[in-house]
């Protein structure tokens, strides 16, 4: 079995721990966190560690902590062997260059405490400082996921921005619409089927071809009527997104 | 059986026709369109009509044409009986006030030619000029859908704007992200699981509570790094949506 140490106690660390412990090929021998009380997701107390020098030899040390804490951890961490990999979408590979063997193991997904994750469908974006180390990370990634990608640091940064657009920003649009419906005493449930269909459509169409709506049709009456109903941030967002749709699809306001 | 005439040949008319003809309680006796050649989705040639005075007596005349064409059609249309209803998200109820019995039958969903629609999950937003007519529309709506809502004209306008936010605008964000990935030679497929999870999450969480990301965390380093990678519309959209998330969630840039 491949011996793994997980470093961190957040959502990514928790979900990786839960996924790894289900695999017969992976053995999570320890989980490290500065504050041991946050390791409540680890059943076996003997596996919980809050001092770096208590970490045993492992094949993989997986760092799943906040971006801004990685530098400090790296400075204090001196494993005797194994590969050290981080799970960050934004941090470059070379932040780990003090180690002999290192890489990136970035799961491109949004994790929340309460919702279980099916790792088989989570894209794992891998990078390493050598072909051998990359092969090793691919081996581990393939044990838990069907979506394994080799992604360099520039590509990973592009993916991270893209993730903000497709996840954070679209979720915010859902929030703004939800608030707008609430004001009119309409339940958010009424919008759910439309949101679901927006995404289901992309199984057969690329998003460029799936675009519809008043901006694409250059339907000035509807656009004006909508803008009259909006104010503040909602009005600004409506304006810039309408312009952007028209710019991209070659329409004119 | 309830006799229905459908007026129009676009996506909404086509999907309503296909749904209604499957029901044993509804009988689509005719489908009208100015250009009869666009009625290729109607199998029975004897049901295709291109002159309004050829329309037979029906219980319901359902207008599913472009918003801007409704006024002209209404002026020329003089049915002897039945309820006349339009299917528009933006047009008020009273655009049909020349008739004795009228209403609105607005399906809140995005329709495309190639993709079948399960009407049982499509919210149908109803309004009418009398209680009796509303009850009649509810009866028909309940035959085809489990999601029947009574929605007044102001509420319907709010829903239509909300639909632009959750469907058109989020789809545009997917397009921008897709383009950004293409530039870095990454397939759009790598983003699909994240998009799917963004929406699946809303089964258990309202979108306000589901919000994550650098804007919510007020993670200035990541926001700056992202802005440096972006230009043009993408940069403007990133800026305004980040500000809007922070305004709504009480964070400060």
Tab-separated table of C-alpha atoms in Angstrom:
chain	number	residue	atom	x	y	z
A	1	UNK	CA	0.000	0.000	0.000
A	2	UNK	CA	1.036	3.568	-0.693
A	3	UNK	CA	1.630	5.459	2.541
A	4	UNK	CA	0.063	8.928	2.588
A	5	UNK	CA	0.267	11.772	5.108
A	6	UNK	CA	-2.364	14.492	4.781
A	7	UNK	CA	-1.492	17.967	6.014
A	8	UNK	CA	-4.484	20.155	6.807
A	9	UNK	CA	-7.957	20.038	8.331
A	10	UNK	CA	-10.125	22.055	5.929
A	11	UNK	CA	-12.687	20.896	3.379
A	12	UNK	CA	-10.129	19.622	0.844
A	13	UNK	CA	-8.124	17.738	3.505
A	14	UNK	CA	-11.308	16.217	4.938
A	15	UNK	CA	-12.653	15.024	1.585
A	16	UNK	CA	-9.247	13.696	0.469
A	17	UNK	CA	-8.938	11.824	3.773
A	18	UNK	CA	-12.392	10.295	3.389
A	19	UNK	CA	-11.711	9.290	-0.204
A	20	UNK	CA	-8.202	7.883	0.453
A	21	UNK	CA	-9.261	5.816	3.452
A	22	UNK	CA	-11.864	4.049	1.283
A	23	UNK	CA	-9.172	2.856	-1.142
A	24	UNK	CA	-7.473	-0.484	-0.627
A	25	UNK	CA	-4.324	0.754	-2.351
A	26	UNK	CA	-3.821	3.858	-0.210
A	27	UNK	CA	-2.988	3.966	3.484
A	28	UNK	CA	-3.412	7.313	5.246
A	29	UNK	CA	-0.917	6.765	8.053
A	30	UNK	CA	-1.212	10.223	9.648
A	31	UNK	CA	-3.053	13.533	9.392
A	32	UNK	CA	-1.292	16.695	10.553
A	33	UNK	CA	-2.796	19.948	11.726
A	34	UNK	CA	-1.355	22.649	14.009
A	35	UNK	CA	-4.586	22.542	16.001
A	36	UNK	CA	-5.309	18.861	16.616
A	37	UNK	CA	-8.906	19.616	17.627
A	38	UNK	CA	-9.789	20.421	14.028
A	39	UNK	CA	-8.980	16.816	13.071
A	40	UNK	CA	-12.372	15.549	14.257
A	41	UNK	CA	-12.918	13.824	10.885
A	42	UNK	CA	-10.083	11.373	11.692
A	43	UNK	CA	-11.499	8.462	13.713
A	44	UNK	CA	-8.194	6.886	14.818
A	45	UNK	CA	-6.671	9.191	17.477
A	46	UNK	CA	-3.207	7.662	16.976
A	47	UNK	CA	-3.146	9.075	13.442
A	48	UNK	CA	-3.687	12.674	14.534
A	49	UNK	CA	-0.484	14.729	14.712
A	50	UNK	CA	0.096	18.371	15.652
A	51	UNK	CA	3.921	18.459	15.526
A	52	UNK	CA	5.743	18.139	12.192
A	53	UNK	CA	8.631	16.161	13.733
A	54	UNK	CA	6.174	13.429	14.711
A	55	UNK	CA	5.411	12.655	11.082
A	56	UNK	CA	6.524	9.196	9.961
A	57	UNK	CA	8.124	8.276	6.653
A	58	UNK	CA	5.539	8.218	3.849
A	59	UNK	CA	5.390	7.941	0.065
A	60	UNK	CA	3.312	11.096	-0.299
A	61	UNK	CA	2.853	14.189	1.873
A	62	UNK	CA	-0.213	16.020	0.628
A	63	UNK	CA	-0.471	19.659	1.686
A	64	UNK	CA	-4.095	20.815	1.802
A	65	UNK	CA	-3.915	24.062	3.757
A	66	UNK	CA	-4.639	27.722	2.979
A	67	UNK	CA	-2.455	29.223	0.241
A	68	UNK	CA	-0.947	31.832	2.550
A	69	UNK	CA	0.146	29.178	5.068
A	70	UNK	CA	2.041	26.986	2.583
A	71	UNK	CA	5.316	28.997	2.663
A	72	UNK	CA	5.595	28.820	6.456
A	73	UNK	CA	4.835	25.097	6.523
A	74	UNK	CA	7.389	24.360	3.785
A	75	UNK	CA	10.094	26.243	5.712
A	76	UNK	CA	9.555	24.074	8.810
A	77	UNK	CA	8.936	20.752	7.086
A	78	UNK	CA	11.865	18.356	6.479
A	79	UNK	CA	10.717	14.906	5.463
A	80	UNK	CA	13.402	12.253	4.951
A	81	UNK	CA	11.842	10.788	1.847
A	82	UNK	CA	8.656	10.744	-0.259
A	83	UNK	CA	7.015	13.249	-2.561
A	84	UNK	CA	5.595	16.495	-1.217
A	85	UNK	CA	2.617	17.845	-3.172
A	86	UNK	CA	0.287	20.771	-2.618
A	87	UNK	CA	-3.378	20.964	-3.644
A	88	UNK	CA	-3.601	24.677	-4.466
A	89	UNK	CA	-5.013	26.110	-7.686
A	90	UNK	CA	-2.979	29.309	-7.433
A	91	UNK	CA	0.416	28.429	-5.936
A	92	UNK	CA	3.236	27.595	-8.393
A	93	UNK	CA	5.029	24.261	-8.414
A	94	UNK	CA	8.323	25.852	-7.378
A	95	UNK	CA	7.010	26.936	-3.965
A	96	UNK	CA	8.002	23.352	-3.037
A	97	UNK	CA	11.463	23.478	-4.668
A	98	UNK	CA	13.360	22.986	-1.398
A	99	UNK	CA	12.304	19.323	-1.479
A	100	UNK	CA	13.941	16.689	-3.703
A	101	UNK	CA	10.642	15.298	-4.983
A	102	UNK	CA	7.597	17.499	-5.313
A	103	UNK	CA	4.464	18.152	-7.287
A	104	UNK	CA	0.944	19.540	-7.439
A	105	UNK	CA	-2.252	17.553	-6.875
A	106	UNK	CA	-5.046	20.073	-7.517
A	107	UNK	CA	-8.646	18.855	-7.359
A	108	UNK	CA	-10.750	21.200	-9.529
A	109	UNK	CA	-13.962	21.083	-7.538
A	110	UNK	CA	-15.863	23.007	-4.888
A	111	UNK	CA	-16.006	21.214	-1.548
A	112	UNK	CA	-18.390	21.858	1.305
A	113	UNK	CA	-18.372	20.212	4.710
A	114	UNK	CA	-21.860	18.746	4.523
A	115	UNK	CA	-21.965	17.358	0.985
A	116	UNK	CA	-20.185	14.102	0.068
A	117	UNK	CA	-17.962	14.214	-3.023
A	118	UNK	CA	-17.674	11.550	-5.704
A	119	UNK	CA	-13.937	11.784	-6.444
A	120	UNK	CA	-14.271	9.562	-9.538
A	121	UNK	CA	-15.674	12.652	-11.310
A	122	UNK	CA	-13.333	15.252	-9.822
A	123	UNK	CA	-10.683	16.471	-12.324
A	124	UNK	CA	-7.258	16.073	-10.698
A	125	UNK	CA	-4.693	18.475	-12.177
A	126	UNK	CA	-1.152	17.175	-11.768
A	127	UNK	CA	2.322	18.661	-12.149
A	128	UNK	CA	5.686	17.447	-10.813
A	129	UNK	CA	9.407	18.232	-10.863
A	130	UNK	CA	10.295	15.037	-12.748
A	131	UNK	CA	8.738	12.481	-15.075
A	132	UNK	CA	9.014	9.814	-12.365
A	133	UNK	CA	7.268	11.950	-9.801
A	134	UNK	CA	4.551	12.841	-12.304
A	135	UNK	CA	4.000	9.144	-13.018
A	136	UNK	CA	3.751	8.477	-9.293
A	137	UNK	CA	1.134	11.218	-8.815
A	138	UNK	CA	-0.769	9.926	-11.870
A	139	UNK	CA	-0.822	6.468	-10.320
A	140	UNK	CA	-2.354	7.791	-7.096
A	141	UNK	CA	-4.762	10.120	-8.916
A	142	UNK	CA	-6.005	7.271	-11.123
A	143	UNK	CA	-6.829	5.206	-8.043
A	144	UNK	CA	-9.417	7.757	-6.934
A	145	UNK	CA	-10.528	9.588	-10.122
A	146	UNK	CA	-11.331	8.971	-13.800
A	147	UNK	CA	-10.432	12.580	-14.626
A	148	UNK	CA	-6.659	12.913	-14.443
A	149	UNK	CA	-5.013	15.826	-16.276
A	150	UNK	CA	-1.405	16.957	-16.627
A	151	UNK	CA	-1.582	20.721	-16.107
A	152	UNK	CA	1.347	23.149	-15.889
A	153	UNK	CA	1.452	26.091	-13.458
A	154	UNK	CA	0.227	28.666	-16.035
A	155	UNK	CA	-2.625	26.416	-17.091
A	156	UNK	CA	-3.549	25.790	-13.474
A	157	UNK	CA	-3.749	29.542	-12.829
A	158	UNK	CA	-6.060	29.893	-15.852
A	159	UNK	CA	-8.200	27.064	-14.499
A	160	UNK	CA	-8.421	28.757	-11.109
A	161	UNK	CA	-9.690	32.022	-12.649
A	162	UNK	CA	-12.094	30.013	-14.804
A	163	UNK	CA	-13.365	28.242	-11.700
A	164	UNK	CA	-14.132	31.640	-10.137
A	165	UNK	CA	-16.205	32.554	-13.219
A	166	UNK	CA	-18.141	29.292	-13.510
A	167	UNK	CA	-18.611	28.632	-9.789
A	168	UNK	CA	-18.299	31.752	-7.592
A	169	UNK	CA	-19.683	34.260	-10.084
A	170	UNK	CA	-22.535	32.151	-11.426
A	171	UNK	CA	-23.510	31.308	-7.836
A	172	UNK	CA	-23.574	35.043	-7.096
A	173	UNK	CA	-25.895	35.595	-10.075
A	174	UNK	CA	-28.176	32.925	-8.576
A	175	UNK	CA	-28.078	34.824	-5.244
A	176	UNK	CA	-28.972	38.149	-6.877
A	177	UNK	CA	-31.862	36.508	-8.756
A	178	UNK	CA	-32.999	34.784	-5.578
A	179	UNK	CA	-33.080	38.136	-3.717
A	180	UNK	CA	-34.961	39.762	-6.568
A	181	UNK	CA	-37.572	36.976	-6.461
A	182	UNK	CA	-37.865	37.260	-2.674
A	183	UNK	CA	-38.761	40.968	-3.033
A	184	UNK	CA	-41.631	39.921	-5.289
A	185	UNK	CA	-42.624	37.167	-2.842
A	186	UNK	CA	-41.626	34.408	-5.237
A	187	UNK	CA	-39.856	31.267	-3.988
A	188	UNK	CA	-36.334	30.487	-5.302
A	189	UNK	CA	-37.714	27.022	-6.184
A	190	UNK	CA	-39.431	28.527	-9.198
A	191	UNK	CA	-35.981	29.235	-10.730
A	192	UNK	CA	-34.411	25.833	-9.954
A	193	UNK	CA	-35.591	23.980	-13.090
A	194	UNK	CA	-34.212	26.769	-15.289
A	195	UNK	CA	-30.855	26.713	-13.494
A	196	UNK	CA	-30.706	22.944	-13.844
A	197	UNK	CA	-31.552	23.077	-17.557
A	198	UNK	CA	-28.920	25.809	-18.141
A	199	UNK	CA	-26.279	23.307	-17.069
A	200	UNK	CA	-27.902	20.142	-18.498
A	201	UNK	CA	-27.922	21.797	-21.939
A	202	UNK	CA	-24.118	21.841	-21.889
A	203	UNK	CA	-24.046	18.060	-22.154
A	204	UNK	CA	-24.913	18.440	-25.843
A	205	UNK	CA	-23.896	22.010	-26.653
A	206	UNK	CA	-20.849	24.169	-25.990
A	207	UNK	CA	-21.807	27.281	-23.989
A	208	UNK	CA	-21.190	29.648	-26.926
A	209	UNK	CA	-23.815	27.801	-29.004
A	210	UNK	CA	-26.166	27.470	-26.021
A	211	UNK	CA	-26.400	31.258	-25.535
A	212	UNK	CA	-29.927	32.709	-25.734
A	213	UNK	CA	-31.711	35.799	-24.408
A	214	UNK	CA	-32.375	39.480	-25.126
A	215	UNK	CA	-28.664	40.429	-25.348
A	216	UNK	CA	-28.004	37.831	-28.044
A	217	UNK	CA	-31.205	38.735	-29.938
A	218	UNK	CA	-30.313	42.427	-29.519
A	219	UNK	CA	-33.866	42.878	-28.193
A	220	UNK	CA	-33.598	46.543	-27.171
A	221	UNK	CA	-37.146	46.837	-25.764
A	222	UNK	CA	-36.631	43.984	-23.315
A	223	UNK	CA	-33.144	45.179	-22.349
A	224	UNK	CA	-34.499	48.702	-21.606
A	225	UNK	CA	-37.450	47.289	-19.653
A	226	UNK	CA	-35.097	45.125	-17.578
A	227	UNK	CA	-32.682	47.994	-16.871
A	228	UNK	CA	-35.596	50.122	-15.614
A	229	UNK	CA	-36.404	47.451	-13.037
A	230	UNK	CA	-32.833	47.232	-11.712
A	231	UNK	CA	-30.559	49.454	-9.666
A	232	UNK	CA	-27.157	49.375	-7.939
A	233	UNK	CA	-24.929	46.385	-8.520
A	234	UNK	CA	-27.655	44.473	-10.357
A	235	UNK	CA	-27.960	47.259	-12.946
A	236	UNK	CA	-24.177	47.458	-13.403
A	237	UNK	CA	-23.909	43.682	-13.789
A	238	UNK	CA	-26.820	43.554	-16.246
A	239	UNK	CA	-25.195	46.286	-18.354
A	240	UNK	CA	-21.673	44.869	-18.499
A	241	UNK	CA	-22.807	41.269	-19.094
A	242	UNK	CA	-25.215	42.362	-21.847
A	243	UNK	CA	-22.384	44.335	-23.507
A	244	UNK	CA	-20.006	41.409	-23.146
A	245	UNK	CA	-22.476	38.938	-24.732
A	246	UNK	CA	-22.957	41.363	-27.630
A	247	UNK	CA	-19.211	41.957	-28.019
A	248	UNK	CA	-18.483	38.233	-28.082
A	249	UNK	CA	-21.314	37.336	-30.442
A	250	UNK	CA	-20.794	40.338	-32.730
A	251	UNK	CA	-24.082	42.097	-31.979
A	252	UNK	CA	-24.431	45.841	-31.611
A	253	UNK	CA	-26.282	47.669	-28.849
B	1	UNK	CA	-61.301	16.740	-24.305
B	2	UNK	CA	-60.177	20.344	-24.059
B	3	UNK	CA	-59.756	21.846	-27.528
B	4	UNK	CA	-56.559	23.858	-27.956
B	5	UNK	CA	-55.267	26.005	-30.816
B	6	UNK	CA	-51.570	26.843	-30.745
B	7	UNK	CA	-50.448	30.052	-32.430
B	8	UNK	CA	-46.766	30.124	-33.382
B	9	UNK	CA	-44.001	27.926	-34.757
B	10	UNK	CA	-40.983	28.706	-32.571
B	11	UNK	CA	-39.359	26.644	-29.809
B	12	UNK	CA	-42.090	27.297	-27.223
B	13	UNK	CA	-44.905	26.517	-29.687
B	14	UNK	CA	-43.145	23.348	-30.830
B	15	UNK	CA	-42.532	22.024	-27.305
B	16	UNK	CA	-46.065	22.919	-26.147
B	17	UNK	CA	-47.493	21.163	-29.209
B	18	UNK	CA	-45.420	18.040	-28.539
B	19	UNK	CA	-46.399	18.018	-24.866
B	20	UNK	CA	-50.125	18.708	-25.444
B	21	UNK	CA	-50.511	16.040	-28.147
B	22	UNK	CA	-49.201	13.419	-25.692
B	23	UNK	CA	-52.006	14.203	-23.220
B	24	UNK	CA	-55.287	12.307	-23.402
B	25	UNK	CA	-57.151	15.271	-21.918
B	26	UNK	CA	-55.976	17.857	-24.438
B	27	UNK	CA	-56.767	17.954	-28.147
B	28	UNK	CA	-54.663	20.293	-30.287
B	29	UNK	CA	-57.164	20.868	-33.070
B	30	UNK	CA	-55.084	23.368	-35.086
B	31	UNK	CA	-51.715	25.131	-35.174
B	32	UNK	CA	-51.511	28.566	-36.768
B	33	UNK	CA	-48.503	30.287	-38.281
B	34	UNK	CA	-48.318	33.035	-40.921
B	35	UNK	CA	-45.778	30.930	-42.802
B	36	UNK	CA	-47.215	27.413	-42.925
B	37	UNK	CA	-43.845	25.932	-43.918
B	38	UNK	CA	-42.510	26.553	-40.413
B	39	UNK	CA	-45.122	24.129	-39.041
B	40	UNK	CA	-43.028	21.073	-39.958
B	41	UNK	CA	-43.382	19.738	-36.382
B	42	UNK	CA	-47.128	19.195	-36.969
B	43	UNK	CA	-47.642	15.765	-38.577
B	44	UNK	CA	-51.311	16.146	-39.575
B	45	UNK	CA	-51.415	18.576	-42.550
B	46	UNK	CA	-55.120	19.262	-41.966
B	47	UNK	CA	-54.251	20.884	-38.633
B	48	UNK	CA	-51.878	23.454	-40.159
B	49	UNK	CA	-53.430	26.885	-40.682
B	50	UNK	CA	-51.960	30.105	-42.084
B	51	UNK	CA	-55.100	32.299	-42.086
B	52	UNK	CA	-56.657	33.431	-38.810
B	53	UNK	CA	-60.220	33.189	-40.169
B	54	UNK	CA	-59.721	29.460	-40.738
B	55	UNK	CA	-59.356	28.848	-37.006
B	56	UNK	CA	-62.119	26.728	-35.497
B	57	UNK	CA	-63.818	27.244	-32.146
B	58	UNK	CA	-61.560	26.121	-29.278
B	59	UNK	CA	-61.456	26.260	-25.486
B	60	UNK	CA	-57.967	27.770	-25.454
B	61	UNK	CA	-55.987	29.813	-27.978
B	62	UNK	CA	-52.355	29.799	-26.874
B	63	UNK	CA	-50.184	32.546	-28.375
B	64	UNK	CA	-46.514	31.488	-28.507
B	65	UNK	CA	-44.973	34.035	-30.871
B	66	UNK	CA	-42.323	36.752	-30.516
B	67	UNK	CA	-43.217	39.531	-28.050
B	68	UNK	CA	-43.121	42.234	-30.721
B	69	UNK	CA	-45.609	40.343	-32.924
B	70	UNK	CA	-48.291	39.870	-30.236
B	71	UNK	CA	-49.903	43.318	-30.657
B	72	UNK	CA	-50.411	42.876	-34.418
B	73	UNK	CA	-51.825	39.381	-34.005
B	74	UNK	CA	-54.240	40.487	-31.284
B	75	UNK	CA	-55.562	43.301	-33.518
B	76	UNK	CA	-56.431	40.849	-36.297
B	77	UNK	CA	-57.681	37.962	-34.151
B	78	UNK	CA	-61.421	37.669	-33.358
B	79	UNK	CA	-62.313	34.281	-31.883
B	80	UNK	CA	-65.987	33.631	-31.139
B	81	UNK	CA	-65.335	31.954	-27.783
B	82	UNK	CA	-62.631	30.410	-25.632
B	83	UNK	CA	-59.783	31.853	-23.575
B	84	UNK	CA	-56.864	33.600	-25.276
B	85	UNK	CA	-53.545	33.314	-23.405
B	86	UNK	CA	-50.009	34.397	-24.261
B	87	UNK	CA	-46.809	32.660	-23.152
B	88	UNK	CA	-44.534	35.706	-22.770
B	89	UNK	CA	-42.425	36.518	-19.723
B	90	UNK	CA	-42.385	40.240	-20.435
B	91	UNK	CA	-45.781	41.184	-21.907
B	92	UNK	CA	-48.488	42.324	-19.463
B	93	UNK	CA	-51.824	40.565	-19.085
B	94	UNK	CA	-53.751	43.566	-20.420
B	95	UNK	CA	-52.196	43.346	-23.886
B	96	UNK	CA	-55.026	40.816	-24.398
B	97	UNK	CA	-57.786	43.010	-22.912
B	98	UNK	CA	-59.758	43.249	-26.138
B	99	UNK	CA	-60.881	39.641	-25.575
B	100	UNK	CA	-63.619	38.635	-23.105
B	101	UNK	CA	-61.575	35.824	-21.538
B	102	UNK	CA	-57.795	36.022	-21.399
B	103	UNK	CA	-54.745	35.082	-19.438
B	104	UNK	CA	-51.031	34.310	-19.339
B	105	UNK	CA	-49.484	30.844	-19.556
B	106	UNK	CA	-45.734	31.483	-19.159
B	107	UNK	CA	-43.408	28.463	-19.041
B	108	UNK	CA	-40.271	29.515	-17.112
B	109	UNK	CA	-37.733	27.420	-18.968
B	110	UNK	CA	-35.188	27.663	-21.772
B	111	UNK	CA	-36.204	25.690	-24.851
B	112	UNK	CA	-33.980	24.565	-27.693
B	113	UNK	CA	-35.023	22.801	-30.873
B	114	UNK	CA	-32.890	19.694	-30.380
B	115	UNK	CA	-33.437	18.943	-26.703
B	116	UNK	CA	-36.653	17.303	-25.437
B	117	UNK	CA	-38.332	18.990	-22.452
B	118	UNK	CA	-39.938	17.277	-19.499
B	119	UNK	CA	-42.897	19.610	-18.911
B	120	UNK	CA	-43.704	17.952	-15.578
B	121	UNK	CA	-40.752	19.941	-14.138
B	122	UNK	CA	-41.352	23.217	-16.005
B	123	UNK	CA	-42.800	25.968	-13.770
B	124	UNK	CA	-45.949	27.329	-15.432
B	125	UNK	CA	-46.713	30.896	-14.342
B	126	UNK	CA	-50.407	31.720	-14.699
B	127	UNK	CA	-52.470	34.885	-14.620
B	128	UNK	CA	-55.992	35.576	-15.888
B	129	UNK	CA	-58.683	38.278	-16.053
B	130	UNK	CA	-61.097	36.346	-13.806
B	131	UNK	CA	-61.100	33.646	-11.154
B	132	UNK	CA	-62.916	31.271	-13.511
B	133	UNK	CA	-60.380	31.778	-16.257
B	134	UNK	CA	-57.508	31.320	-13.803
B	135	UNK	CA	-59.057	28.048	-12.626
B	136	UNK	CA	-59.376	26.907	-16.224
B	137	UNK	CA	-55.700	27.695	-16.955
B	138	UNK	CA	-54.693	25.937	-13.721
B	139	UNK	CA	-56.606	22.856	-14.829
B	140	UNK	CA	-54.738	22.728	-18.144
B	141	UNK	CA	-51.378	23.545	-16.549
B	142	UNK	CA	-51.813	20.770	-13.969
B	143	UNK	CA	-52.384	18.241	-16.749
B	144	UNK	CA	-48.859	18.804	-18.075
B	145	UNK	CA	-46.798	20.088	-15.103
B	146	UNK	CA	-46.319	19.572	-11.355
B	147	UNK	CA	-45.058	23.156	-11.015
B	148	UNK	CA	-48.025	25.485	-11.352
B	149	UNK	CA	-47.735	29.016	-9.941
B	150	UNK	CA	-50.106	31.964	-9.830
B	151	UNK	CA	-47.930	34.934	-10.819
B	152	UNK	CA	-49.062	38.515	-11.436
B	153	UNK	CA	-47.643	40.734	-14.199
B	154	UNK	CA	-45.094	42.484	-11.937
B	155	UNK	CA	-43.914	39.184	-10.508
B	156	UNK	CA	-43.621	37.737	-13.999
B	157	UNK	CA	-41.422	40.657	-15.087
B	158	UNK	CA	-39.174	40.042	-12.060
B	159	UNK	CA	-38.997	36.361	-12.993
B	160	UNK	CA	-38.027	37.240	-16.539
B	161	UNK	CA	-35.120	39.435	-15.368
B	162	UNK	CA	-34.117	36.721	-12.902
B	163	UNK	CA	-34.144	34.184	-15.724
B	164	UNK	CA	-31.703	36.385	-17.660
B	165	UNK	CA	-29.364	36.380	-14.641
B	166	UNK	CA	-29.507	32.657	-13.893
B	167	UNK	CA	-29.613	31.409	-17.488
B	168	UNK	CA	-28.248	33.888	-20.048
B	169	UNK	CA	-25.634	35.512	-17.836
B	170	UNK	CA	-24.333	32.370	-16.148
B	171	UNK	CA	-24.124	30.707	-19.567
B	172	UNK	CA	-22.049	33.675	-20.749
B	173	UNK	CA	-19.694	33.233	-17.785
B	174	UNK	CA	-19.300	29.578	-18.860
B	175	UNK	CA	-18.468	30.799	-22.396
B	176	UNK	CA	-15.843	33.273	-21.147
B	177	UNK	CA	-14.244	30.567	-18.993
B	178	UNK	CA	-14.353	28.131	-21.889
B	179	UNK	CA	-12.525	30.636	-24.137
B	180	UNK	CA	-9.948	31.297	-21.430
B	181	UNK	CA	-9.296	27.564	-21.098
B	182	UNK	CA	-9.016	27.172	-24.890
B	183	UNK	CA	-6.247	29.791	-24.928
B	184	UNK	CA	-4.326	27.624	-22.458
B	185	UNK	CA	-5.076	24.499	-24.528
B	186	UNK	CA	-7.345	23.067	-21.851
B	187	UNK	CA	-10.583	21.282	-22.775
B	188	UNK	CA	-13.911	22.708	-21.528
B	189	UNK	CA	-14.634	19.210	-20.178
B	190	UNK	CA	-12.251	19.876	-17.300
B	191	UNK	CA	-14.712	22.536	-15.999
B	192	UNK	CA	-17.907	20.483	-16.425
B	193	UNK	CA	-17.837	18.681	-13.037
B	194	UNK	CA	-17.382	22.023	-11.235
B	195	UNK	CA	-20.285	23.593	-13.144
B	196	UNK	CA	-22.457	20.590	-12.360
B	197	UNK	CA	-21.551	20.685	-8.649
B	198	UNK	CA	-22.226	24.456	-8.488
B	199	UNK	CA	-25.839	23.698	-9.347
B	200	UNK	CA	-26.160	20.362	-7.498
B	201	UNK	CA	-25.111	22.138	-4.287
B	202	UNK	CA	-28.278	24.248	-4.460
B	203	UNK	CA	-30.396	21.186	-3.753
B	204	UNK	CA	-29.334	21.471	-0.099
B	205	UNK	CA	-28.200	25.077	0.235
B	206	UNK	CA	-29.599	28.452	-0.788
B	207	UNK	CA	-27.162	30.269	-3.128
B	208	UNK	CA	-26.267	32.913	-0.514
B	209	UNK	CA	-25.016	30.200	1.863
B	210	UNK	CA	-23.330	28.285	-0.972
B	211	UNK	CA	-21.087	31.244	-1.907
B	212	UNK	CA	-17.337	30.551	-1.758
B	213	UNK	CA	-14.202	31.977	-3.376
B	214	UNK	CA	-11.601	34.749	-3.091
B	215	UNK	CA	-14.181	37.596	-3.119
B	216	UNK	CA	-16.074	36.121	-0.155
B	217	UNK	CA	-12.825	35.353	1.733
B	218	UNK	CA	-11.570	38.853	0.833
B	219	UNK	CA	-8.394	37.123	-0.404
B	220	UNK	CA	-6.649	40.178	-1.865
B	221	UNK	CA	-3.583	38.321	-3.172
B	222	UNK	CA	-5.656	35.932	-5.264
B	223	UNK	CA	-7.960	38.707	-6.514
B	224	UNK	CA	-4.919	40.796	-7.618
B	225	UNK	CA	-3.292	37.778	-9.282
B	226	UNK	CA	-6.519	37.027	-11.151
B	227	UNK	CA	-6.985	40.627	-12.303
B	228	UNK	CA	-3.445	40.655	-13.703
B	229	UNK	CA	-4.310	37.669	-15.903
B	230	UNK	CA	-7.465	39.286	-17.308
B	231	UNK	CA	-8.230	42.121	-19.709
B	232	UNK	CA	-11.177	43.700	-21.548
B	233	UNK	CA	-14.684	42.516	-20.675
B	234	UNK	CA	-13.366	39.663	-18.515
B	235	UNK	CA	-11.501	42.119	-16.277
B	236	UNK	CA	-14.548	44.413	-15.982
B	237	UNK	CA	-16.812	41.469	-15.159
B	238	UNK	CA	-14.352	40.085	-12.593
B	239	UNK	CA	-14.137	43.489	-10.901
B	240	UNK	CA	-17.859	44.241	-10.709
B	241	UNK	CA	-18.853	40.732	-9.634
B	242	UNK	CA	-16.143	40.651	-6.959
B	243	UNK	CA	-17.371	44.031	-5.645
B	244	UNK	CA	-20.978	42.863	-5.739
B	245	UNK	CA	-20.203	39.671	-3.776
B	246	UNK	CA	-18.380	41.765	-1.183
B	247	UNK	CA	-21.173	44.346	-0.996
B	248	UNK	CA	-23.810	41.663	-0.508
B	249	UNK	CA	-21.834	39.655	2.052
B	250	UNK	CA	-20.553	42.722	3.928
B	251	UNK	CA	-16.855	42.287	3.082
B	252	UNK	CA	-14.534	45.163	2.254
B	253	UNK	CA	-12.102	45.345	-0.656
